[in-house]
Amino acid sequence: MPLKILIKKNTYFDSVSLMSISTKANQLPDVEQAFVAMATEMNKGVLRNLNLLTPELEDAKNGDLMILIKGASDELNEQSLLAIEELFKKKPGAKGEHQAKYATLASARENVPGSNLAVVSVNGAYAVREARAALEQGLNVMLFSDNVSVEDELALKQLAHSKGLLMMGPDCGTAIINNKALCFGNHVRQGNIGIIGASGTGSQELSVRIHDFGGGVSQLIGTGGRDLHEKIGGIMMLDAMRMLDADDQTKVIVLISKPPAASVEKKVLAEISRCSKPVVVCFIGGKEADVVKAGGVFAKSTKEAALKAVLLTGVKEEDLDLHPLNWPLIEEVRAKLKPEQKYIRGLFCGGTLCDEAMYAALEKYPKVYSNIQLNPEYRLKDVSKSKEHTFLDFGDDDFTNGKPHPMIDPSNRIERLLQEARDPEVGVITMDFILGYGSHADPVGVMLDAINEAKSIAAKEQRHLEILAYVLGTDLDRPNLQDQIERLSAAGVTIASSSANTGLLSREFVCKGEAQ
Amino acid sequence: MMASPQLFQEKLNVINIGIEMFRDDLQEQQVPVTHLNWMPPGRGNVDVIRALDQVEKSALGEKIAKANAQAVERIIQSQPVLIGFDQAINVVPGMTRTTILHSGPPITWDRMCGAMKGAVTGALVFEGLATDLADAERVAASGAITFSPCHEHDCVGSMAGVTSASMYMHIVENKTYGNRAYTNLSEQMAKILRMGANDESVIIRLNWMRDTLGPILRDAMKLAKEIDLRLMLAQALHMGDECHNRNNAGTVLLIQALTPYIIQTDFTTQQKKEVFEFVASSDYFSGPTWMAMCKAAMDSAHGIEYSTIVTTMARNGVDFGIRISGIPGNVWFTGPSQQVIGPMFAGYKPKDSGLDIGDSAITETYGIGGFAMATAPAIVALVGGTVDEAIDFSRQMAEITTAQNPNVTIPLLEFQGIATGIDLVKVAQSGILPVINTAIAHKDAGIGMIGAGIVYPPFECFEQAIVAYAQRYRHG
């Protein structure tokens, strides 16, 4: 193989740089072997061993630089030489912004003195360890991970309680602290309404409706889905109520959850009586009397809760657009549906949005099936098959085992949409689209093809298929709310103005005269 | 405690552990956020996690903290001084004419890597125990030779670490605690015994070292009495050495200290000139000296009940082994030696390189070498990059160590002490491995050094160690 030899007289480079250049030179595509080194006795010795020491190289001195290239042809060797000379050039400005890296919570805490909150979203098997470490270091915690045991949750919340820290989650990845959204959250106006939510999307919906009514949020504290269960005892909701009661910015407090366990409800109601600020209570599917007795304000839906909270801050009802139900639209849809198109199929990403729609349907129809029904009689045995009125929460474990949340990965929902479209008994398919931090960058875009296909499946069988959508988001969110709504409308989808209206519209669309 | 809304008065400042998207969303909202380079504890090994759960329990945890404080105190307070040079047979405990010491954990002749076999056969020829290299292979395999790890004889050895009876050794004494440590003399240059080379030129150099260099250094030290190595190490770090891969400043300091005594010895001017020329022929002259210094300090911290401090990291080119203070004696926890990543001498490629070898990782165990990369910007190319990255190495090592050594400091890090006392528990928790700066020997016998770079221990060593530790102290 031809050799190319170049000796640069009196050209000194340190051996470390040359080793680095030589290593890169040997990786060049047309180089069989390359040798870049000072002409020291030691380096010449290496060349001698390799039988590459020519008389020319033999004569080179300590301060001379040797470049030797062995390649397939003289021409390729010349090219390789150019490439090697390029390696000698310093690249100015290559230095970017350098960020220190830490592997453990303890060292990050030590090196970032101002840190005050940890967001933990590692696998549930490790999350408890990290959350405990964070609390022990005096950090507030948002525990996003799921698959955390009730026992672990209790221990963490007791630890947080003893230290006066927030321990948000698990199983509810929503919070807004000091006007900054953590994990799943919307960009809402800062204001004087404090939200404490055991449910993630319910809290999001509340904050968005408050924003829509011109109000603002002081803090949104997501307590975790199990906080009001018997075993946890509402530790975080009670702590959060005291914190918001003591917080000067907060004027009104709103609680949102599924109905608590009886013993926990008692504690929460007692806390409401103690609280110096008005407390609006929205326990989806819960009872009014006890709340009112404790001095709280009862709200049946998230929309009602938002409205009552905003009014309590001094806004006048007559100044608001309350988005009443559009009855002419309801009549129009009813007329389009055939008599056998009796059923609602709700395909939801948000658990509370699903719940709220389901409870609206339950008020009119006794038999409503779901994968999250509390009544075992109406809990779907096989979640892959819908039955009569069916509301599915795709965020529940049935669908998320080993898969990302449907707010990020739409594949389960796409498949189910097409399946429901083939069912001649289906009158309306209802879906939510959640915008904001943590969500898919274009939740409408990823569903549009499937929506068009669903419509055409029904059209081929001379059916009208009503698709009702609710887009949860504010005018400050990304992606753009108006744009998402317009693209759905253009595909023939009807838009609901709130989670509450979503439930009401879908139940009215399929209503055949009297309740069935 | 009464829940207080203190957080609501502060500026949000988040540590994010897990999904990166959450960091991006917070940054978009102008929230300061620190994203952890997180790994599952114990790298997800359930046995390790179980062991960690056990040692983190408060009762045992407190005993460990106390023991580790004591171990680190001993490392920091150690004052190793050079007190002499002599032949191994005269000073090394347990040395015999037919003993060959080697680097790393114990290994038998048939399992040795190319470089170590090359060094062993060369040493047998040098000692006159074999007539030539072919004969040496026969002798090595015959069972007549006792192979033993340097570490089990108060020694450390560079690369193959091969040490035979008549080789001259540094004698280093830990003035604070009275223990001694020994190591061979540097052979300089690339084609040398400790790198596996063994031809005539290598033997000729070894003979000269035995007959001239060693005796001159021995006699010089008789006059000098002692040289404070820790003080000299601290100076060398301030002059830009990390004292493992870069020894330019340390070598100058050491020969500066020895010169007045070398010239007073009864050797000829020609012989003294040869010594000075030899030292000038490479900067590695002081390399082994720091290793013996570190060994003297680390041995004083070994065998402290409950301590989880790593007192030894050593490799034989096949296995990487560590020892833990709280598991006394010569109990090794091993895993496979890794490939060293770094630039190669002109003419060699990564496929030529042997696996990680040598006792020199004692320097990192003490807190210099890779741990002190921030002191040696001149060799950042060895670690593949920028000065910032070099600083990161030093900073990151503080995450797995117990203390900083105020006697040996790093100017670039506001004169912070070197990260000292690798804690087995912290390594197991974080998954961060100690970073080691080292040389690369050719995979075959007879060739020698072909490059330098960085390498990490296999995590297996630490897995085994934490599980064994938890077993030993299972009753608290």
Coordinates of N, CA, C and O in Angstrom, one line a residue, chain B residues 128-188:
Chain B
G128 N 16.9 -14.7 36.6 CA 17.7 -15.9 36.3 C 17.0 -17.2 36.7 O 17.6 -18.2 36.9
L129 N 15.7 -17.1 36.8 CA 14.9 -18.3 37.1 C 14.6 -19.0 35.9 O 14.1 -20.2 35.9
A130 N 14.8 -18.4 34.7 CA 14.6 -19.1 33.4 C 15.7 -18.6 32.5 O 16.2 -17.5 32.6
T131 N 16.0 -19.5 31.5 CA 17.1 -19.2 30.6 C 16.6 -18.2 29.5 O 17.4 -17.3 29.1
D132 N 15.4 -18.4 29.0 CA 14.9 -17.5 28.0 C 13.4 -17.4 28.2 O 12.8 -18.1 29.1
L133 N 12.7 -16.7 27.3 CA 11.3 -16.5 27.5 C 10.5 -17.8 27.3 O 9.5 -18.0 28.1
A134 N 10.9 -18.6 26.4 CA 10.2 -19.9 26.2 C 10.3 -20.7 27.5 O 9.4 -21.3 28.0
D135 N 11.5 -20.8 28.1 CA 11.8 -21.5 29.3 C 11.0 -20.9 30.4 O 10.4 -21.6 31.3
A136 N 10.8 -19.5 30.4 CA 10.1 -18.8 31.4 C 8.6 -19.2 31.5 O 8.0 -19.4 32.5
E137 N 8.1 -19.5 30.3 CA 6.7 -19.9 30.2 C 6.5 -21.2 30.9 O 5.5 -21.5 31.6
R138 N 7.5 -22.1 30.7 CA 7.5 -23.4 31.3 C 7.6 -23.3 32.8 O 6.8 -23.9 33.6
V139 N 8.5 -22.4 33.3 CA 8.7 -22.2 34.7 C 7.4 -21.7 35.4 O 7.0 -22.1 36.4
A140 N 6.9 -20.7 34.7 CA 5.7 -20.0 35.2 C 4.5 -21.0 35.4 O 3.8 -21.0 36.4
A141 N 4.4 -22.0 34.5 CA 3.3 -22.9 34.6 C 3.7 -24.1 35.5 O 2.8 -24.9 35.8
S142 N 4.9 -24.2 35.9 CA 5.4 -25.4 36.6 C 4.9 -25.6 38.0 O 5.0 -26.6 38.6
G143 N 4.4 -24.5 38.6 CA 4.0 -24.5 40.0 C 5.1 -24.1 40.9 O 4.9 -24.0 42.2
A144 N 6.3 -23.9 40.4 CA 7.5 -23.6 41.2 C 7.5 -22.1 41.7 O 8.2 -21.7 42.6
I145 N 6.6 -21.3 41.0 CA 6.6 -19.9 41.3 C 5.4 -19.6 42.1 O 4.3 -20.0 41.9
T146 N 5.5 -18.7 43.1 CA 4.4 -18.3 43.9 C 3.9 -16.9 43.4 O 4.6 -15.9 43.4
F147 N 2.7 -16.9 42.9 CA 2.1 -15.7 42.4 C 1.2 -15.1 43.5 O 0.4 -15.9 44.1
S148 N 1.3 -13.8 43.7 CA 0.5 -13.2 44.8 C 0.3 -11.8 44.5 O 1.1 -11.1 43.8
P149 N -0.9 -11.2 44.9 CA -1.2 -9.8 44.6 C -0.3 -8.9 45.4 O 0.0 -9.1 46.5
C150 N 0.2 -7.8 44.7 CA 1.0 -6.8 45.4 C 0.3 -6.4 46.7 O 0.9 -6.2 47.7
H151 N -1.0 -6.1 46.5 CA -1.8 -5.5 47.6 C -1.7 -6.4 48.9 O -1.9 -5.9 50.0
E152 N -1.5 -7.7 48.7 CA -1.5 -8.6 49.9 C -0.1 -8.6 50.5 O 0.1 -9.4 51.5
H153 N 0.8 -7.8 50.0 CA 2.2 -7.7 50.6 C 2.5 -6.2 50.8 O 3.7 -5.8 50.7
D154 N 1.6 -5.4 51.2 CA 1.8 -4.0 51.4 C 2.3 -3.2 50.2 O 3.0 -2.2 50.4
C155 N 2.2 -3.8 49.0 CA 2.7 -3.2 47.8 C 1.6 -2.7 46.9 O 0.5 -3.2 47.0
V156 N 2.0 -1.9 46.0 CA 1.2 -1.7 44.8 C 2.1 -1.7 43.6 O 3.3 -1.4 43.7
G157 N 1.6 -2.1 42.4 CA 2.4 -2.2 41.2 C 1.7 -1.6 40.0 O 0.5 -1.9 39.8
S158 N 2.4 -0.8 39.3 CA 1.9 -0.2 38.1 C 1.6 -1.3 37.0 O 2.3 -2.2 36.9
M159 N 0.5 -1.1 36.3 CA 0.1 -2.0 35.2 C 0.2 -3.5 35.6 O -0.5 -3.8 36.5
A160 N 1.0 -4.3 35.0 CA 1.1 -5.7 35.3 C 1.5 -5.9 36.8 O 1.3 -6.9 37.4
G161 N 2.2 -4.8 37.3 CA 2.6 -4.8 38.7 C 3.6 -5.9 39.0 O 3.9 -6.2 40.2
V162 N 4.2 -6.5 38.0 CA 5.1 -7.6 38.3 C 6.4 -7.2 39.0 O 7.1 -6.3 38.6
T163 N 6.6 -7.8 40.2 CA 7.6 -7.4 41.1 C 8.3 -8.7 41.5 O 7.7 -9.6 42.0
S164 N 9.7 -8.7 41.3 CA 10.4 -9.9 41.7 C 11.5 -9.5 42.7 O 11.7 -8.3 43.0
A165 N 12.2 -10.5 43.3 CA 13.0 -10.3 44.5 C 14.0 -9.2 44.4 O 14.2 -8.5 45.3
S166 N 14.7 -9.1 43.3 CA 15.8 -8.2 43.3 C 15.5 -6.8 42.7 O 16.4 -5.9 42.6
M167 N 14.2 -6.6 42.4 CA 13.8 -5.2 42.0 C 13.9 -4.2 43.2 O 13.5 -4.6 44.3
Y168 N 14.2 -3.0 42.9 CA 14.3 -2.0 43.9 C 12.9 -1.4 44.1 O 12.1 -1.2 43.2
M169 N 12.6 -1.1 45.4 CA 11.3 -0.6 45.8 C 11.4 0.7 46.5 O 12.3 1.0 47.2
H170 N 10.3 1.5 46.3 CA 10.1 2.7 47.2 C 9.8 2.2 48.6 O 9.0 1.2 48.7
I171 N 10.2 2.8 49.6 CA 9.7 2.4 51.0 C 9.1 3.7 51.5 O 9.7 4.7 51.7
V172 N 7.8 3.6 51.7 CA 7.0 4.8 52.2 C 6.4 4.4 53.6 O 5.8 3.4 53.7
E173 N 6.6 5.3 54.5 CA 6.1 5.1 55.8 C 5.0 6.1 56.1 O 5.2 7.3 55.9
N174 N 3.9 5.6 56.7 CA 2.8 6.5 57.1 C 3.2 7.0 58.5 O 3.0 6.2 59.5
K175 N 3.7 8.2 58.6 CA 4.2 8.7 59.9 C 3.1 8.7 61.0 O 3.4 8.6 62.2
T176 N 1.9 9.0 60.6 CA 0.8 9.1 61.6 C 0.5 7.8 62.2 O 0.2 7.7 63.4
Y177 N 0.4 6.7 61.3 CA -0.1 5.4 61.8 C 0.9 4.3 61.8 O 0.6 3.2 62.3
G178 N 2.1 4.6 61.3 CA 3.2 3.6 61.4 C 3.3 2.5 60.4 O 4.2 1.8 60.3
N179 N 2.2 2.4 59.5 CA 2.3 1.3 58.5 C 3.2 1.7 57.3 O 3.4 2.9 57.1
R180 N 3.6 0.7 56.6 CA 4.5 1.0 55.4 C 3.9 0.5 54.1 O 3.1 -0.4 54.1
A181 N 4.3 1.1 53.0 CA 3.9 0.7 51.7 C 5.1 0.7 50.8 O 6.0 1.5 50.9
Y182 N 5.0 -0.2 49.8 CA 6.1 -0.4 48.8 C 5.7 -0.4 47.4 O 4.5 -0.8 47.1
T183 N 6.5 0.1 46.5 CA 6.2 -0.1 45.1 C 7.5 0.0 44.3 O 8.5 0.6 44.7
N184 N 7.5 -0.6 43.1 CA 8.6 -0.7 42.2 C 9.0 0.7 41.7 O 8.3 1.7 41.9
L185 N 10.2 0.8 41.0 CA 10.6 2.0 40.4 C 10.0 2.1 39.0 O 9.8 1.1 38.3
S186 N 9.8 3.3 38.6 CA 9.2 3.5 37.2 C 10.3 3.1 36.2 O 11.5 3.4 36.3
E187 N 9.9 2.4 35.2 CA 10.8 2.0 34.1 C 10.8 3.0 33.0 O 11.4 2.9 32.0
Q188 N 9.9 4.1 33.2 CA 9.8 5.1 32.1 C 9.3 4.5 30.8 O 8.8 3.4 30.8

